[in-house]
Amino acid sequence: MATDTCPTLKDVLAAEMCYENYAGLSETVYVGRKSELASPMTLNGVVYSAPAFKSGCGLYKIECAEETQGIIGSSLSSNKGFKLQLDFVIDKVDKETAEMSRALNNLKDLFFIVKDGEDFQIMYDPNRKCKVETDGIKGDTGKAAADERQTTCTYILQPVKFQNLYVDLTDETLA
């Protein structure tokens, strides 16, 4: 089995954190299919290389509800890696979201990218699948006039090496 060198511990000092640390992610979630990549993305530290797609392929854009997207990274215990969970909400329940939900539920080679401030987080592993578990995709029409009509999605990727993964992208590469 190949050995892997642990990253070096570093000081994390509150006095040196002079930046905003806003919660939440962008309102746009990008979905890709591994089968449409020209080659697998490679990991360097916590950053994957930018995706390169086969001709005619690319990322699919899902515009989501405000302040509903987030990624949670949690330990699977010592030396077992991390679990990533992506949650996002689409502000509608209709024929279009019903068809999209079926694709999101059944396709087995999906990966997800969401803008996080100036960076982009990714749910991707070349050898593991992002999975939707029971009740991971739900359409809710609401009951009262004041209720929200929403489609909620939760994806899990595990195990991965880091509690958050990033991808080398810019806004211009997604335009």
mmCIF file of C-alpha atoms in Angstrom:
data_model
loop_
_atom_site.group_PDB
_atom_site.id
_atom_site.type_symbol
_atom_site.label_atom_id
_atom_site.label_comp_id
_atom_site.label_asym_id
_atom_site.label_seq_id
_atom_site.Cartn_x
_atom_site.Cartn_y
_atom_site.Cartn_z
ATOM 1 C CA MET A 1 0.000 0.000 0.000
ATOM 2 C CA ALA A 2 1.318 3.440 -0.907
ATOM 3 C CA THR A 3 2.282 5.738 1.920
ATOM 4 C CA ASP A 4 1.043 9.274 2.174
ATOM 5 C CA THR A 5 2.760 12.085 4.023
ATOM 6 C CA CYS A 6 0.603 13.944 6.528
ATOM 7 C CA PRO A 7 0.384 17.691 6.034
ATOM 8 C CA THR A 8 2.432 19.825 8.390
ATOM 9 C CA LEU A 9 0.604 21.371 11.335
ATOM 10 C CA LYS A 10 0.477 25.162 11.219
ATOM 11 C CA ASP A 11 -0.475 27.908 13.647
ATOM 12 C CA VAL A 12 -4.005 29.225 13.171
ATOM 13 C CA LEU A 13 -4.088 32.494 15.099
ATOM 14 C CA ALA A 14 -7.214 34.614 15.553
ATOM 15 C CA ALA A 15 -5.096 37.787 15.606
ATOM 16 C CA GLU A 16 -3.919 37.027 12.058
ATOM 17 C CA MET A 17 -7.382 36.397 10.573
ATOM 18 C CA CYS A 18 -8.197 39.744 9.013
ATOM 19 C CA TYR A 19 -10.834 38.667 6.521
ATOM 20 C CA GLU A 20 -14.544 38.013 6.329
ATOM 21 C CA ASN A 21 -15.658 34.440 6.881
ATOM 22 C CA TYR A 22 -19.197 34.469 5.498
ATOM 23 C CA ALA A 23 -21.338 31.377 5.925
ATOM 24 C CA GLY A 24 -23.060 29.693 3.009
ATOM 25 C CA LEU A 25 -22.215 29.157 -0.608
ATOM 26 C CA SER A 26 -23.243 30.652 -3.947
ATOM 27 C CA GLU A 27 -26.810 30.348 -5.166
ATOM 28 C CA THR A 28 -25.618 28.398 -8.215
ATOM 29 C CA VAL A 29 -24.707 24.719 -8.116
ATOM 30 C CA TYR A 30 -22.873 23.273 -11.112
ATOM 31 C CA VAL A 31 -23.320 19.578 -11.895
ATOM 32 C CA GLY A 32 -20.959 17.556 -14.040
ATOM 33 C CA ARG A 33 -20.768 13.975 -15.219
ATOM 34 C CA LYS A 34 -17.506 12.085 -14.888
ATOM 35 C CA SER A 35 -18.279 10.241 -18.141
ATOM 36 C CA GLU A 36 -18.208 13.611 -19.956
ATOM 37 C CA LEU A 37 -14.699 14.510 -18.710
ATOM 38 C CA ALA A 38 -11.850 14.238 -21.214
ATOM 39 C CA SER A 39 -9.710 12.870 -18.361
ATOM 40 C CA PRO A 40 -10.042 12.636 -14.573
ATOM 41 C CA MET A 41 -9.218 15.736 -12.542
ATOM 42 C CA THR A 42 -6.072 15.436 -10.432
ATOM 43 C CA LEU A 43 -5.699 16.375 -6.765
ATOM 44 C CA ASN A 44 -2.818 18.574 -5.594
ATOM 45 C CA GLY A 45 -3.160 19.131 -1.843
ATOM 46 C CA VAL A 46 -6.820 20.070 -1.335
ATOM 47 C CA VAL A 47 -7.288 21.462 -4.884
ATOM 48 C CA TYR A 48 -8.430 19.523 -7.941
ATOM 49 C CA SER A 49 -7.348 20.585 -11.410
ATOM 50 C CA ALA A 50 -9.962 22.317 -13.575
ATOM 51 C CA PRO A 51 -12.284 19.914 -15.365
ATOM 52 C CA ALA A 52 -11.657 19.394 -19.082
ATOM 53 C CA PHE A 53 -14.665 18.072 -20.969
ATOM 54 C CA LYS A 54 -15.155 16.091 -24.140
ATOM 55 C CA SER A 55 -16.411 18.103 -27.103
ATOM 56 C CA GLY A 56 -20.005 19.234 -26.647
ATOM 57 C CA CYS A 57 -20.010 18.499 -22.913
ATOM 58 C CA GLY A 58 -19.688 20.684 -19.837
ATOM 59 C CA LEU A 59 -21.207 21.682 -16.519
ATOM 60 C CA TYR A 60 -24.949 21.990 -15.987
ATOM 61 C CA LYS A 61 -26.158 25.017 -14.009
ATOM 62 C CA ILE A 62 -28.809 24.865 -11.266
ATOM 63 C CA GLU A 63 -29.929 28.181 -9.793
ATOM 64 C CA CYS A 64 -30.961 27.606 -6.195
ATOM 65 C CA ALA A 65 -32.844 29.382 -3.432
ATOM 66 C CA GLU A 66 -30.971 32.095 -1.522
ATOM 67 C CA GLU A 67 -28.932 31.011 1.482
ATOM 68 C CA THR A 68 -29.728 27.292 1.221
ATOM 69 C CA GLN A 69 -26.491 25.780 -0.128
ATOM 70 C CA GLY A 70 -23.837 24.341 2.129
ATOM 71 C CA ILE A 71 -21.152 21.679 2.375
ATOM 72 C CA ILE A 72 -20.465 19.903 5.645
ATOM 73 C CA GLY A 73 -17.177 18.035 6.022
ATOM 74 C CA SER A 74 -16.995 15.584 8.911
ATOM 75 C CA SER A 75 -14.460 13.041 10.106
ATOM 76 C CA LEU A 76 -15.166 9.336 9.671
ATOM 77 C CA SER A 77 -12.721 8.761 12.592
ATOM 78 C CA SER A 78 -8.954 8.564 12.741
ATOM 79 C CA ASN A 79 -7.332 7.378 9.503
ATOM 80 C CA LYS A 80 -10.689 6.773 7.799
ATOM 81 C CA GLY A 81 -10.966 10.094 5.966
ATOM 82 C CA PHE A 82 -13.896 12.466 5.764
ATOM 83 C CA LYS A 83 -17.499 12.532 4.646
ATOM 84 C CA LEU A 84 -18.727 15.460 2.552
ATOM 85 C CA GLN A 85 -22.398 16.421 2.450
ATOM 86 C CA LEU A 86 -23.795 18.946 -0.032
ATOM 87 C CA ASP A 87 -27.264 20.404 0.517
ATOM 88 C CA PHE A 88 -29.077 22.660 -1.943
ATOM 89 C CA VAL A 89 -32.647 23.861 -2.464
ATOM 90 C CA ILE A 90 -34.447 24.748 -5.689
ATOM 91 C CA ASP A 91 -37.387 27.147 -5.261
ATOM 92 C CA LYS A 92 -39.891 25.200 -7.292
ATOM 93 C CA VAL A 93 -41.747 21.947 -7.721
ATOM 94 C CA ASP A 94 -42.921 21.417 -11.286
ATOM 95 C CA LYS A 95 -42.505 19.187 -14.345
ATOM 96 C CA GLU A 96 -38.977 20.466 -14.972
ATOM 97 C CA THR A 97 -37.762 19.756 -11.425
ATOM 98 C CA ALA A 98 -39.508 16.360 -11.477
ATOM 99 C CA GLU A 99 -37.530 15.345 -14.574
ATOM 100 C CA MET A 100 -34.289 16.823 -13.252
ATOM 101 C CA SER A 101 -34.772 15.080 -9.900
ATOM 102 C CA ARG A 102 -35.057 11.734 -11.663
ATOM 103 C CA ALA A 103 -31.742 12.359 -13.438
ATOM 104 C CA LEU A 104 -30.075 13.535 -10.204
ATOM 105 C CA ASN A 105 -31.457 10.476 -8.389
ATOM 106 C CA ASN A 106 -30.405 7.868 -10.953
ATOM 107 C CA LEU A 107 -27.178 9.023 -12.636
ATOM 108 C CA LYS A 108 -24.209 7.443 -10.859
ATOM 109 C CA ASP A 109 -21.328 9.585 -12.136
ATOM 110 C CA LEU A 110 -22.204 13.084 -10.938
ATOM 111 C CA PHE A 111 -19.941 15.639 -9.295
ATOM 112 C CA PHE A 112 -20.831 19.085 -7.947
ATOM 113 C CA ILE A 113 -19.110 22.492 -7.858
ATOM 114 C CA VAL A 114 -20.278 25.491 -5.805
ATOM 115 C CA LYS A 115 -18.636 28.901 -5.488
ATOM 116 C CA ASP A 116 -17.391 29.659 -1.973
ATOM 117 C CA GLY A 117 -16.351 33.307 -1.763
ATOM 118 C CA GLU A 118 -13.415 33.640 -4.153
ATOM 119 C CA ASP A 119 -12.907 29.859 -4.311
ATOM 120 C CA PHE A 120 -14.909 26.933 -5.665
ATOM 121 C CA GLN A 121 -15.620 23.849 -3.572
ATOM 122 C CA ILE A 122 -16.100 20.504 -5.281
ATOM 123 C CA MET A 123 -17.708 17.189 -4.412
ATOM 124 C CA TYR A 124 -15.600 14.888 -6.601
ATOM 125 C CA ASP A 125 -13.452 11.808 -6.373
ATOM 126 C CA PRO A 126 -12.313 9.933 -9.490
ATOM 127 C CA ASN A 127 -12.949 6.573 -7.793
ATOM 128 C CA ARG A 128 -15.992 7.235 -5.585
ATOM 129 C CA LYS A 129 -19.550 8.255 -6.308
ATOM 130 C CA CYS A 130 -21.579 11.155 -4.971
ATOM 131 C CA LYS A 131 -24.631 9.355 -3.617
ATOM 132 C CA VAL A 132 -28.140 10.397 -2.843
ATOM 133 C CA GLU A 133 -29.579 8.333 -0.012
ATOM 134 C CA THR A 134 -33.215 7.589 0.865
ATOM 135 C CA ASP A 135 -35.108 10.897 1.131
ATOM 136 C CA GLY A 136 -32.048 12.715 -0.277
ATOM 137 C CA ILE A 137 -34.171 14.399 -2.954
ATOM 138 C CA LYS A 138 -37.572 15.733 -1.938
ATOM 139 C CA GLY A 139 -40.207 17.805 -3.681
ATOM 140 C CA ASP A 140 -42.540 19.638 -1.300
ATOM 141 C CA THR A 141 -45.521 21.586 -2.663
ATOM 142 C CA GLY A 142 -46.343 23.007 0.758
ATOM 143 C CA LYS A 143 -49.821 22.985 2.259
ATOM 144 C CA ALA A 144 -50.648 26.611 3.049
ATOM 145 C CA ALA A 145 -50.395 29.670 0.799
ATOM 146 C CA ALA A 146 -47.446 30.942 2.880
ATOM 147 C CA ASP A 147 -45.485 27.664 2.482
ATOM 148 C CA GLU A 148 -42.548 27.314 0.106
ATOM 149 C CA ARG A 149 -42.643 25.027 -2.949
ATOM 150 C CA GLN A 150 -39.175 23.493 -2.887
ATOM 151 C CA THR A 151 -37.064 20.666 -4.166
ATOM 152 C CA THR A 152 -34.302 19.825 -1.687
ATOM 153 C CA CYS A 153 -31.234 17.744 -2.561
ATOM 154 C CA THR A 154 -28.610 16.164 -0.311
ATOM 155 C CA TYR A 155 -25.568 14.364 -1.683
ATOM 156 C CA ILE A 156 -22.902 12.411 0.211
ATOM 157 C CA LEU A 157 -19.321 11.652 -0.873
ATOM 158 C CA GLN A 158 -17.185 9.428 1.336
ATOM 159 C CA PRO A 159 -14.461 8.688 2.164
ATOM 160 C CA VAL A 160 -12.297 11.517 0.918
ATOM 161 C CA LYS A 161 -8.922 12.751 2.107
ATOM 162 C CA PHE A 162 -9.919 16.257 3.260
ATOM 163 C CA GLN A 163 -12.932 17.829 5.004
ATOM 164 C CA ASN A 164 -13.279 20.300 2.119
ATOM 165 C CA LEU A 165 -12.116 19.958 -1.478
ATOM 166 C CA TYR A 166 -11.566 22.790 -3.940
ATOM 167 C CA VAL A 167 -11.229 23.053 -7.712
ATOM 168 C CA ASP A 168 -9.009 25.370 -9.740
ATOM 169 C CA LEU A 169 -11.676 27.527 -11.430
ATOM 170 C CA THR A 170 -12.483 31.175 -11.938
ATOM 171 C CA ASP A 171 -15.731 32.966 -12.732
ATOM 172 C CA GLU A 172 -14.408 33.479 -16.263
ATOM 173 C CA THR A 173 -13.965 29.728 -16.854
ATOM 174 C CA LEU A 174 -17.625 29.172 -16.009
ATOM 175 C CA ALA A 175 -18.967 31.979 -18.233
#
